[in-house]
Amino acid sequence: MKSHAKESLDALVAAAGRIMLGKENEIRLALACLLARGHLLIEDLPGVGKTTLAHTLARVLGLQYQRIQFTSDLLPADILGVAVFEQKSGRFRFQPGPIFAQLILADEVNRATPKAQSALLEAMEEQQVSVEGETRPLPTPFFVIATQNPASQIGTFPLPESQLDRFTLRISLGYPDLHAERELLAGEDRRKLLHDLSPVLDGTQLQALQADAGRVHAAEALLDYLQALLVFSRQSPHFAHGLSPRAGLSLLHSARAWALMAGRDHVLPEDVQTMLPHVAGHRLQAAEAGGDAQRLVALLQAVPIP
Amino acid sequence: MEHLRQALAWRWRQVERPQLWLLVGLALALLPHVGRLPWLLILPAALLLGWRLGFELKLVRLPSQMLRWLLVGLALAATWASYHTLIGRQAGVALLVIMLCLKLMEMDRPRDVAIVIGLSYFVVITVFLFDQSLLMGGYMLLVVTLLTTALTAFSRASAKLPQRANLRLAATLLAQAAPLALLLFMLFPRIPGPLWHLPSDGGSASTGLSDTMAPGNISRLSDNGAVAFRVRFAGETPPQDRLYWRGLALTHFDGRTWRNPNETRRGLDVSYDIEYTATGAPVDYTLTLEPHQRRWLFALDMPAGAPPRSRVSEDVEIIARDSVKTLRQYTLRSYTEYRLGTGSAPRDFAYLSLPSGTAPRARILARQLRAESSDDADYLQRVLDFIRQQPFYYTRRPPLLLDDPVDEFLFDNRRGFCEHYASAFTVLMRAAGLPARVMTGYQGGENNPLGDYFIVRQSDAHAWSEVWLRGRGWVRVDPTAVIPPGRVENPADLERIDPAYAARTRETPDWAKRLWRQMGFGWDRVNNAWNQWIIGYDQGAQRGFLSRLGLEDVDWQRMVGLLFGGLGLVVALIALQLFRHRPLRRDAVGEAYARFCRKLARRGLPRKPAEGAQDYSQRVIPRRPELAAQIQHITLLYQRLRYARAAPRDGLRHLKQAVRRFRP
């Protein structure tokens, strides 16, 4: 079962890798996030392929895909949907918003006002939306990829810590390396390739994989290590505040998914360490002014494995 | 009822554990002071502790600031009322205790907690001002552990760790502090004399020998097994019947009470040369005296000199400059065969004086016997014969003597213990014009076969006489020893009166008694070692210790240098250990894998503490490709055993085997 899982996941990564050149690791991280039933935050400069990654994943996974471009005038109703009066029947009919899809790309989420942001984040957390007093479930699987420009860019509303904590992983893509960039420049049009891409999995298979990921074994020794990390972040004077229990769960779930992708039925400390920068990076704040989260992650990485 | 129990259980769970550690630790730290401090202060202290506990249980509120000021005033008043001072050992400790308990009423910020814990440590130290025994030391170690646990629990309160983790951390901290404490203990410069020069207070009771003796006033000789002193002989041990431990001479008699004149002659701190001729081999020994709050020291009859900070009196008593308030150790030389004061007759009239009107019948007897005797020595012998032949009995419970203790004892009831005999005998000597005095001290002692030293107990206290004979000087006469064994009431007393007879007739004790005795010797041995090495570690012992390390004549500046050098070394060693930081491994799997890592570390490829097994193997294999198969095998086995759901069969054995065979 597990080797079968690894095969299909490898096939997924290979298919996506044909579009996202030289970004295999990032694809794997995104996939791990999806398998952990989490949501992904991609933070990077414009034009490095954030949108392409989201779109590619939707294609190879065979998921319904919606893209929401966040702008400063975006309203919650633009995301969730709105009840429209239908003259023919003389009744209000709910017109679902773009959030009613399996894979949502929330592009440049930090350009919208906090009001619009929180509409998305609440939907992420609850996996349902309440509009006009009626609760409507969102489809499963439900996976949000939000992209964010670095906060230094003009005209942004940085997500507050409480909102950041809801993203299981944060990754950045970075520039392609020389080889990949040459291929990108010389090769075929990505958009055409994307269009030709056929799904590798269907919805049931994806849900089966998610269930598999949940069954990956985390031994006592592994949980000891994980708790040592959490305790360290809460005790060390360098941290403004420790990692939340939700961060701990995110770390465990994503490490499980990572182990599944490596074809193992148990989690190793290495899996935790691989996920650690992506789980902790956006959640930590240095106690002293001007301290950066990178250093804090490095401190966590140095916590001995019990 | 059930409802109440549940409510209390609920409140109990509400109590913050760090506070609980602190309250328990503080209560236990105060416990040894109960009975030492007046109830006027102990009761309020207990009440305040209870108040704080009630507050933690959310049953009561803490007092307002006004009330707190009032309580402070009352505490000061109570201390003053108890001691009429606020300083000194007892009053100071009492004030510390009560004020610390008052601080509990305003302990709400971390700073207050730090103060309370710090002062609690100080209370622990004050206990040692009163009691320096080994048992108390062990008890206080427990208290310090609790207080340190409170400290760790407070400082890590936000981490919500299990309380066992705090206890473990505290124990680790104390264990790490132990080498530093040892070093400070050994090298901190000692000052000669007692460390505590606090104003003494009158309340403390003295133990051991008194400087007065009134036979007939006591109707019962106590059987106090407390240790008076311990002696280690450098060479051979003198025979039991020569072990007379000289203490005080009682020269002044008022018809009922014998007194030592030293207390009245206090200003006259003149040291006398002891003029005597030794006729036997010297006996060297080291004596460790338990504190008895008095100034006199004990020595084997007859000492050749006085230890430092003491002098020899006219009656050959050794009087220390300060009263013995802490354990005191000294080395002396004595001669058990000697002639003392052979020259002229003692000038002091005190040795002959008897208050007029006392002991008329004894005077008649003395006159009668003296008339029959050829000389003084013969008279002395006749008096001893009188005691031997007349029905004198040795008993620990003599009848009370009412009007004239000497006559009543000699002629009416004839039952008593050493004091009665020594007193009556000395009176008989003086009545016949022989200079005589009563000597008090100890006789005999018990050899501890486990440590090769003698234990002399309070129950070995003894009194005998010294009589001056022309040509022979001062002669020790023990009138108690002439009583025939058949007239000793309690067979146990035979050990003292006639050790040889007692040894012949002694029953072989059964194994339980022997074991009990043996355990007693063992425990005393441990206590003796504690006294010798810990309590008795003074300037001299420190010099001796350093000279054994090859450091002669270390002055205090060099000592401080050594101390800090040593401290630096210990801290550096601990730091090195921390940098290497070998994580604790308690399980067999981890142990085997740690061995594998150590083997590679010896080849210059140590595992970083935060490095997973997988990453480690991937880092090591390119450096040692020839070991790839072995490393992969071990790594995989370890990962399976440690992290997989089901361990492979015999996995641990295989892992151990593979690690054993692994030779990088």
Short mmCIF file of C-alpha atoms in Angstrom, two decimals, chain B residues 93-512:
data_model
loop_
_atom_site.label_atom_id
_atom_site.label_comp_id
_atom_site.label_asym_id
_atom_site.label_seq_id
_atom_site.Cartn_x
_atom_site.Cartn_y
_atom_site.Cartn_z
CA VAL B 93 16.90 33.39 63.96
CA ALA B 94 13.50 33.93 65.52
CA LEU B 95 13.20 37.30 63.83
CA LEU B 96 14.23 35.84 60.49
CA VAL B 97 11.67 33.05 60.79
CA ILE B 98 8.74 35.26 61.71
CA MET B 99 9.54 37.95 59.15
CA LEU B 100 9.95 35.33 56.41
CA CYS B 101 6.53 33.92 57.24
CA LEU B 102 5.14 37.46 57.13
CA LYS B 103 6.64 37.91 53.68
CA LEU B 104 4.33 35.12 52.55
CA MET B 105 1.49 37.60 53.07
CA GLU B 106 2.76 39.80 50.26
CA MET B 107 4.28 37.27 47.91
CA ASP B 108 2.69 38.05 44.60
CA ARG B 109 5.43 39.15 42.22
CA PRO B 110 8.33 37.02 40.96
CA ARG B 111 10.67 39.23 42.96
CA ASP B 112 8.88 38.38 46.21
CA VAL B 113 9.08 34.69 45.39
CA ALA B 114 12.81 35.00 44.76
CA ILE B 115 13.24 36.71 48.14
CA VAL B 116 11.22 34.09 49.99
CA ILE B 117 13.13 31.21 48.41
CA GLY B 118 16.48 32.89 49.06
CA LEU B 119 15.59 33.51 52.71
CA SER B 120 14.35 29.95 53.05
CA TYR B 121 17.80 28.76 52.08
CA PHE B 122 19.11 31.04 54.80
CA VAL B 123 16.77 29.48 57.34
CA VAL B 124 18.30 26.14 56.42
CA ILE B 125 21.71 27.55 57.27
CA THR B 126 20.52 28.81 60.65
CA VAL B 127 19.54 25.29 61.62
CA PHE B 128 23.23 24.44 61.57
CA LEU B 129 23.88 27.07 64.22
CA PHE B 130 22.12 24.74 66.61
CA ASP B 131 22.63 21.25 65.28
CA GLN B 132 25.49 20.05 63.13
CA SER B 133 24.78 16.35 63.22
CA LEU B 134 24.87 14.09 60.21
CA LEU B 135 21.16 13.27 60.42
CA MET B 136 20.27 16.96 60.37
CA GLY B 137 22.59 17.41 57.41
CA GLY B 138 20.71 14.73 55.49
CA TYR B 139 17.38 16.24 56.42
CA MET B 140 18.49 19.67 55.31
CA LEU B 141 19.67 18.29 51.98
CA LEU B 142 16.11 17.09 51.45
CA VAL B 143 14.76 20.54 52.32
CA VAL B 144 17.23 22.23 49.97
CA THR B 145 16.11 19.87 47.20
CA LEU B 146 12.50 20.87 47.79
CA LEU B 147 13.35 24.57 47.79
CA THR B 148 15.37 24.21 44.61
CA THR B 149 12.45 22.39 43.05
CA ALA B 150 10.26 25.33 43.99
CA LEU B 151 12.80 27.61 42.34
CA THR B 152 12.84 25.62 39.10
CA ALA B 153 9.06 25.25 39.16
CA PHE B 154 8.59 29.01 39.49
CA SER B 155 11.05 29.88 36.78
CA ARG B 156 9.55 27.40 34.34
CA ALA B 157 5.94 27.81 35.40
CA SER B 158 4.83 28.89 31.93
CA ALA B 159 6.16 25.71 30.34
CA LYS B 160 3.61 23.58 32.25
CA LEU B 161 6.01 20.71 32.67
CA PRO B 162 5.18 17.74 34.88
CA GLN B 163 6.34 18.33 38.45
CA ARG B 164 8.61 15.31 38.30
CA ALA B 165 10.64 17.15 35.64
CA ASN B 166 11.14 20.06 38.05
CA LEU B 167 12.26 17.71 40.80
CA ARG B 168 14.64 16.01 38.42
CA LEU B 169 16.08 19.33 37.28
CA ALA B 170 16.56 20.44 40.88
CA ALA B 171 18.34 17.21 41.74
CA THR B 172 20.55 17.62 38.68
CA LEU B 173 21.38 21.18 39.65
CA LEU B 174 22.32 20.13 43.17
CA ALA B 175 24.42 17.26 41.87
CA GLN B 176 26.23 19.67 39.58
CA ALA B 177 26.77 22.07 42.46
CA ALA B 178 28.23 19.33 44.66
CA PRO B 179 31.81 19.51 43.31
CA LEU B 180 31.77 23.29 43.72
CA ALA B 181 30.51 22.98 47.28
CA LEU B 182 33.17 20.39 48.04
CA LEU B 183 35.88 22.63 46.67
CA LEU B 184 34.64 25.65 48.62
CA PHE B 185 34.47 23.52 51.74
CA MET B 186 38.01 22.26 51.37
CA LEU B 187 39.75 25.41 50.26
CA PHE B 188 37.85 28.32 51.78
CA PRO B 189 40.28 29.90 54.25
CA ARG B 190 39.42 28.92 57.82
CA ILE B 191 39.81 31.23 60.73
CA PRO B 192 41.07 29.78 64.00
CA GLY B 193 38.46 29.50 66.69
CA PRO B 194 34.72 29.21 66.44
CA LEU B 195 33.20 30.54 63.26
CA TRP B 196 30.18 32.07 64.92
CA HIS B 197 30.98 34.97 67.17
CA LEU B 198 27.40 35.82 67.85
CA PRO B 199 26.46 37.13 71.26
CA SER B 200 25.72 34.14 73.40
CA ASP B 201 22.38 33.79 75.01
CA GLY B 202 21.64 32.43 78.43
CA GLY B 203 18.85 30.11 77.50
CA SER B 204 20.88 27.30 76.04
CA ALA B 205 21.23 24.41 78.42
CA SER B 206 24.52 22.69 79.04
CA THR B 207 25.01 18.99 78.91
CA GLY B 208 27.52 16.70 80.51
CA LEU B 209 29.42 17.24 83.71
CA SER B 210 28.49 20.00 86.09
CA ASP B 211 30.94 22.04 88.11
CA THR B 212 29.11 21.19 91.30
CA MET B 213 28.32 17.89 92.93
CA ALA B 214 25.82 17.29 95.69
CA PRO B 215 25.47 13.61 96.53
CA GLY B 216 22.15 12.91 98.06
CA ASN B 217 20.34 15.53 96.09
CA ILE B 218 19.95 13.24 93.14
CA SER B 219 17.92 10.16 93.77
CA ARG B 220 18.65 8.66 90.42
CA LEU B 221 21.75 8.50 88.27
CA SER B 222 20.76 9.06 84.70
CA ASP B 223 21.68 6.53 82.10
CA ASN B 224 22.41 8.97 79.33
CA GLY B 225 23.96 7.20 76.37
CA ALA B 226 24.88 10.41 74.57
CA VAL B 227 28.47 10.63 73.42
CA ALA B 228 30.69 12.85 75.58
CA PHE B 229 33.78 12.52 73.44
CA ARG B 230 35.62 10.12 71.20
CA VAL B 231 39.28 9.22 71.45
CA ARG B 232 41.69 7.75 68.96
CA PHE B 233 44.94 6.50 70.45
CA ALA B 234 48.04 6.93 68.34
CA GLY B 235 49.76 3.89 69.77
CA GLU B 236 48.62 1.14 72.05
CA THR B 237 45.48 1.55 74.07
CA PRO B 238 46.10 1.71 77.82
CA PRO B 239 44.33 -0.94 79.91
CA GLN B 240 40.72 -0.22 80.82
CA ASP B 241 41.43 0.37 84.52
CA ARG B 242 43.78 3.24 83.70
CA LEU B 243 41.27 5.09 81.52
CA TYR B 244 40.45 7.89 83.94
CA TRP B 245 39.46 10.95 81.92
CA ARG B 246 40.32 13.88 84.09
CA GLY B 247 37.84 16.73 84.08
CA LEU B 248 37.26 19.05 86.99
CA ALA B 249 38.61 19.13 90.51
CA LEU B 250 35.98 19.89 93.14
CA THR B 251 37.80 21.35 96.07
CA HIS B 252 35.29 23.46 97.98
CA PHE B 253 32.84 21.62 100.20
CA ASP B 254 30.05 23.19 102.21
CA GLY B 255 28.79 20.09 103.89
CA ARG B 256 26.45 19.18 101.08
CA THR B 257 27.80 20.46 97.78
CA TRP B 258 31.22 20.18 96.24
CA ARG B 259 32.23 23.11 94.03
CA ASN B 260 34.85 23.98 91.53
CA PRO B 261 36.44 27.33 92.28
CA ASN B 262 37.42 28.14 88.70
CA GLU B 263 34.21 29.93 87.86
CA THR B 264 34.82 32.42 90.66
CA ARG B 265 38.49 32.72 89.78
CA ARG B 266 37.71 33.44 86.21
CA GLY B 267 39.89 36.50 85.87
CA LEU B 268 42.90 34.60 87.00
CA ASP B 269 43.86 33.05 83.71
CA VAL B 270 47.23 31.79 84.81
CA SER B 271 48.57 28.63 83.32
CA TYR B 272 50.44 26.42 85.76
CA ASP B 273 53.34 24.25 84.83
CA ILE B 274 52.57 20.73 85.74
CA GLU B 275 55.41 19.43 87.87
CA TYR B 276 55.37 15.72 87.75
CA THR B 277 57.60 12.83 86.96
CA ALA B 278 56.46 10.39 84.39
CA THR B 279 57.31 6.84 85.27
CA GLY B 280 55.82 5.04 82.29
CA ALA B 281 55.55 5.31 78.55
CA PRO B 282 53.66 8.27 77.05
CA VAL B 283 50.21 7.82 75.55
CA ASP B 284 49.34 9.99 72.55
CA TYR B 285 45.78 10.44 71.48
CA THR B 286 43.35 12.71 69.69
CA LEU B 287 40.19 13.60 71.50
CA THR B 288 37.04 14.93 69.80
CA LEU B 289 34.85 16.62 72.36
CA GLU B 290 31.14 17.09 71.77
CA PRO B 291 29.97 20.61 72.57
CA HIS B 292 28.97 20.84 76.24
CA GLN B 293 28.76 24.67 76.57
CA ARG B 294 31.36 24.73 79.38
CA ARG B 295 34.99 25.73 79.33
CA TRP B 296 36.75 22.66 80.60
CA LEU B 297 38.34 19.98 78.45
CA PHE B 298 39.02 16.37 79.30
CA ALA B 299 42.31 14.56 79.23
CA LEU B 300 43.60 11.15 80.17
CA ASP B 301 45.03 11.20 83.68
CA MET B 302 47.72 12.76 83.71
CA PRO B 303 48.12 15.23 80.81
CA ALA B 304 51.57 16.52 79.92
CA GLY B 305 50.30 19.87 78.68
CA ALA B 306 47.31 21.77 77.38
CA PRO B 307 46.11 22.06 73.79
CA PRO B 308 46.15 25.48 72.09
CA ARG B 309 43.76 28.15 73.38
CA SER B 310 43.53 26.58 76.80
CA ARG B 311 45.48 26.56 80.03
CA VAL B 312 46.23 24.21 82.88
CA SER B 313 44.85 25.11 86.29
CA GLU B 314 46.38 24.56 89.68
CA ASP B 315 44.43 21.32 90.10
CA VAL B 316 45.56 20.11 86.67
CA GLU B 317 42.32 20.79 84.92
CA ILE B 318 42.41 21.98 81.35
CA ILE B 319 40.38 25.13 80.96
CA ALA B 320 39.67 26.45 77.47
CA ARG B 321 39.59 30.14 76.64
CA ASP B 322 36.04 29.89 75.27
CA SER B 323 33.27 27.54 76.21
CA VAL B 324 32.99 24.53 73.94
CA LYS B 325 30.04 25.41 71.71
CA THR B 326 31.03 23.45 68.66
CA LEU B 327 32.83 20.19 68.27
CA ARG B 328 36.40 20.57 69.48
CA GLN B 329 39.26 18.35 68.56
CA TYR B 330 42.70 18.30 70.15
CA THR B 331 45.74 16.08 70.35
CA LEU B 332 47.40 15.45 73.71
CA ARG B 333 50.08 13.40 75.39
CA SER B 334 49.44 11.82 78.77
CA TYR B 335 51.30 9.54 81.16
CA THR B 336 49.18 6.99 82.96
CA GLU B 337 52.02 6.31 85.42
CA TYR B 338 53.20 9.44 87.13
CA ARG B 339 54.09 11.15 90.34
CA LEU B 340 52.53 14.57 90.83
CA GLY B 341 53.42 17.21 93.39
CA THR B 342 55.94 15.12 95.29
CA GLY B 343 57.80 18.18 96.59
CA SER B 344 56.17 20.20 99.31
CA ALA B 345 52.69 19.76 100.71
CA PRO B 346 50.04 21.76 98.89
CA ARG B 347 49.86 25.24 100.29
CA ASP B 348 46.18 25.79 99.64
CA PHE B 349 44.18 25.33 102.82
CA ALA B 350 41.12 24.45 100.71
CA TYR B 351 42.27 20.84 100.35
CA LEU B 352 41.86 20.35 104.08
CA SER B 353 38.85 22.45 104.89
CA LEU B 354 35.66 20.93 106.18
CA PRO B 355 32.83 23.17 107.28
CA SER B 356 32.52 23.06 111.00
CA GLY B 357 29.71 21.02 112.40
CA THR B 358 29.32 18.76 109.44
CA ALA B 359 29.82 15.02 109.51
CA PRO B 360 30.55 14.60 113.25
CA ARG B 361 30.34 10.84 113.09
CA ALA B 362 32.73 10.72 110.13
CA ARG B 363 35.23 12.83 112.05
CA ILE B 364 35.09 10.41 114.97
CA LEU B 365 35.63 7.48 112.64
CA ALA B 366 38.56 9.27 111.00
CA ARG B 367 40.19 10.04 114.31
CA GLN B 368 39.74 6.45 115.42
CA LEU B 369 41.14 4.93 112.26
CA ARG B 370 44.03 7.40 112.07
CA ALA B 371 45.02 6.54 115.60
CA GLU B 372 45.17 2.89 114.68
CA SER B 373 47.28 3.51 111.54
CA SER B 374 51.03 3.70 111.25
CA ASP B 375 51.09 6.47 108.64
CA ASP B 376 48.91 8.33 106.13
CA ALA B 377 49.16 5.60 103.51
CA ASP B 378 48.10 2.99 106.04
CA TYR B 379 45.18 5.20 107.08
CA LEU B 380 44.07 5.49 103.47
CA GLN B 381 44.16 1.73 103.15
CA ARG B 382 42.15 1.31 106.34
CA VAL B 383 39.43 3.63 105.04
CA LEU B 384 39.22 1.61 101.85
CA ASP B 385 39.03 -1.58 103.90
CA PHE B 386 36.22 -0.01 105.89
CA ILE B 387 34.25 0.53 102.69
CA ARG B 388 35.08 -2.95 101.46
CA GLN B 389 34.16 -4.73 104.69
CA GLN B 390 31.10 -2.80 105.79
CA PRO B 391 27.92 -3.52 103.82
CA PHE B 392 28.23 -0.70 101.28
CA TYR B 393 26.16 -1.18 98.15
CA TYR B 394 26.46 0.34 94.72
CA THR B 395 23.14 1.48 93.36
CA ARG B 396 21.92 3.88 90.75
CA ARG B 397 18.88 4.77 92.87
CA PRO B 398 20.16 5.78 96.26
CA PRO B 399 17.85 7.11 98.96
CA LEU B 400 17.76 10.86 99.37
CA LEU B 401 20.08 12.15 102.06
CA LEU B 402 18.51 14.77 104.21
CA ASP B 403 20.46 16.41 107.03
CA ASP B 404 24.07 15.42 106.80
CA PRO B 405 24.71 13.61 103.55
CA VAL B 406 28.16 12.31 104.49
CA ASP B 407 27.23 10.80 107.83
CA GLU B 408 23.94 9.42 106.62
CA PHE B 409 25.67 7.72 103.74
CA LEU B 410 28.59 6.36 105.75
CA PHE B 411 26.67 5.05 108.69
CA ASP B 412 22.95 4.79 107.98
CA ASN B 413 22.01 3.57 104.56
CA ARG B 414 25.34 2.87 102.80
CA ARG B 415 23.83 2.88 99.35
CA GLY B 416 25.06 5.16 96.60
CA PHE B 417 27.07 5.62 93.46
CA CYS B 418 30.46 7.10 92.66
CA GLU B 419 29.61 10.59 93.85
CA HIS B 420 28.62 9.36 97.28
CA TYR B 421 31.76 7.29 97.64
CA ALA B 422 34.12 9.97 96.34
CA SER B 423 32.53 12.61 98.53
CA ALA B 424 32.54 10.51 101.73
CA PHE B 425 36.05 9.26 101.10
CA THR B 426 37.42 12.74 100.53
CA VAL B 427 35.74 13.96 103.69
CA LEU B 428 37.30 11.10 105.65
CA MET B 429 40.72 12.03 104.24
CA ARG B 430 40.37 15.67 105.11
CA ALA B 431 39.09 14.81 108.58
CA ALA B 432 42.38 13.03 109.24
CA GLY B 433 44.40 15.95 107.92
CA LEU B 434 45.24 14.58 104.51
CA PRO B 435 44.92 17.09 101.61
CA ALA B 436 42.29 15.65 99.30
CA ARG B 437 39.98 16.68 96.48
CA VAL B 438 37.18 15.18 94.46
CA MET B 439 37.91 14.68 90.77
CA THR B 440 35.14 14.39 88.24
CA GLY B 441 35.43 13.20 84.71
CA TYR B 442 34.80 9.98 82.89
CA GLN B 443 36.04 6.51 83.37
CA GLY B 444 36.54 3.79 80.79
CA GLY B 445 34.87 3.99 77.43
CA GLU B 446 33.82 1.61 74.77
CA ASN B 447 36.09 0.54 72.00
CA ASN B 448 34.46 0.76 68.58
CA PRO B 449 36.00 -2.20 66.77
CA LEU B 450 34.79 -0.84 63.41
CA GLY B 451 36.77 2.35 63.66
CA ASP B 452 39.44 1.55 66.22
CA TYR B 453 38.54 4.42 68.53
CA PHE B 454 36.96 4.82 71.96
CA ILE B 455 33.51 6.20 72.64
CA VAL B 456 33.08 7.80 76.04
CA ARG B 457 29.48 8.46 76.93
CA GLN B 458 27.69 10.60 79.48
CA SER B 459 26.85 7.39 81.32
CA ASP B 460 30.60 6.89 81.81
CA ALA B 461 30.74 10.01 84.00
CA HIS B 462 32.58 9.27 87.19
CA ALA B 463 33.91 10.83 90.37
CA TRP B 464 36.92 9.76 92.37
CA SER B 465 39.37 11.20 94.90
CA GLU B 466 42.87 12.49 94.85
CA VAL B 467 44.81 12.40 98.08
CA TRP B 468 48.19 13.97 98.75
CA LEU B 469 50.60 11.64 100.51
CA ARG B 470 54.01 12.72 101.68
CA GLY B 471 56.66 11.35 99.37
CA ARG B 472 54.15 10.08 96.82
CA GLY B 473 52.38 13.31 95.91
CA TRP B 474 48.81 13.33 94.64
CA VAL B 475 47.48 9.78 94.43
CA ARG B 476 44.34 8.83 92.60
CA VAL B 477 42.03 6.73 94.74
CA ASP B 478 38.75 5.37 93.40
CA PRO B 479 36.72 4.29 96.44
CA THR B 480 33.88 3.03 94.26
CA ALA B 481 36.17 0.40 92.81
CA VAL B 482 36.64 -1.44 96.10
CA ILE B 483 33.01 -2.52 96.42
CA PRO B 484 32.87 -6.30 95.91
CA PRO B 485 30.94 -7.41 92.83
CA GLY B 486 28.33 -9.09 94.97
CA ARG B 487 27.21 -5.75 96.37
CA VAL B 488 26.58 -4.12 93.01
CA GLU B 489 22.86 -3.86 92.52
CA ASN B 490 22.75 -3.76 88.76
CA PRO B 491 25.06 -6.18 86.92
CA ALA B 492 25.49 -3.63 84.16
CA ASP B 493 27.36 -1.35 86.57
CA LEU B 494 29.97 -4.03 87.09
CA GLU B 495 31.42 -3.05 83.75
CA ARG B 496 32.60 0.11 85.36
CA ILE B 497 33.35 -0.99 88.90
CA ASP B 498 35.14 -4.22 88.18
CA PRO B 499 35.69 -4.71 84.45
CA ALA B 500 37.72 -7.88 84.90
CA TYR B 501 35.00 -9.54 86.99
CA ALA B 502 32.35 -8.34 84.54
CA ALA B 503 34.29 -9.81 81.63
CA ARG B 504 34.51 -13.20 83.38
CA THR B 505 30.85 -13.37 84.25
CA ARG B 506 29.41 -11.72 81.13
CA GLU B 507 26.84 -13.77 79.27
CA THR B 508 27.37 -14.28 75.58
CA PRO B 509 24.74 -12.07 73.95
CA ASP B 510 22.49 -13.67 71.34
CA TRP B 511 22.94 -12.81 67.68
CA ALA B 512 20.23 -10.15 67.64
#
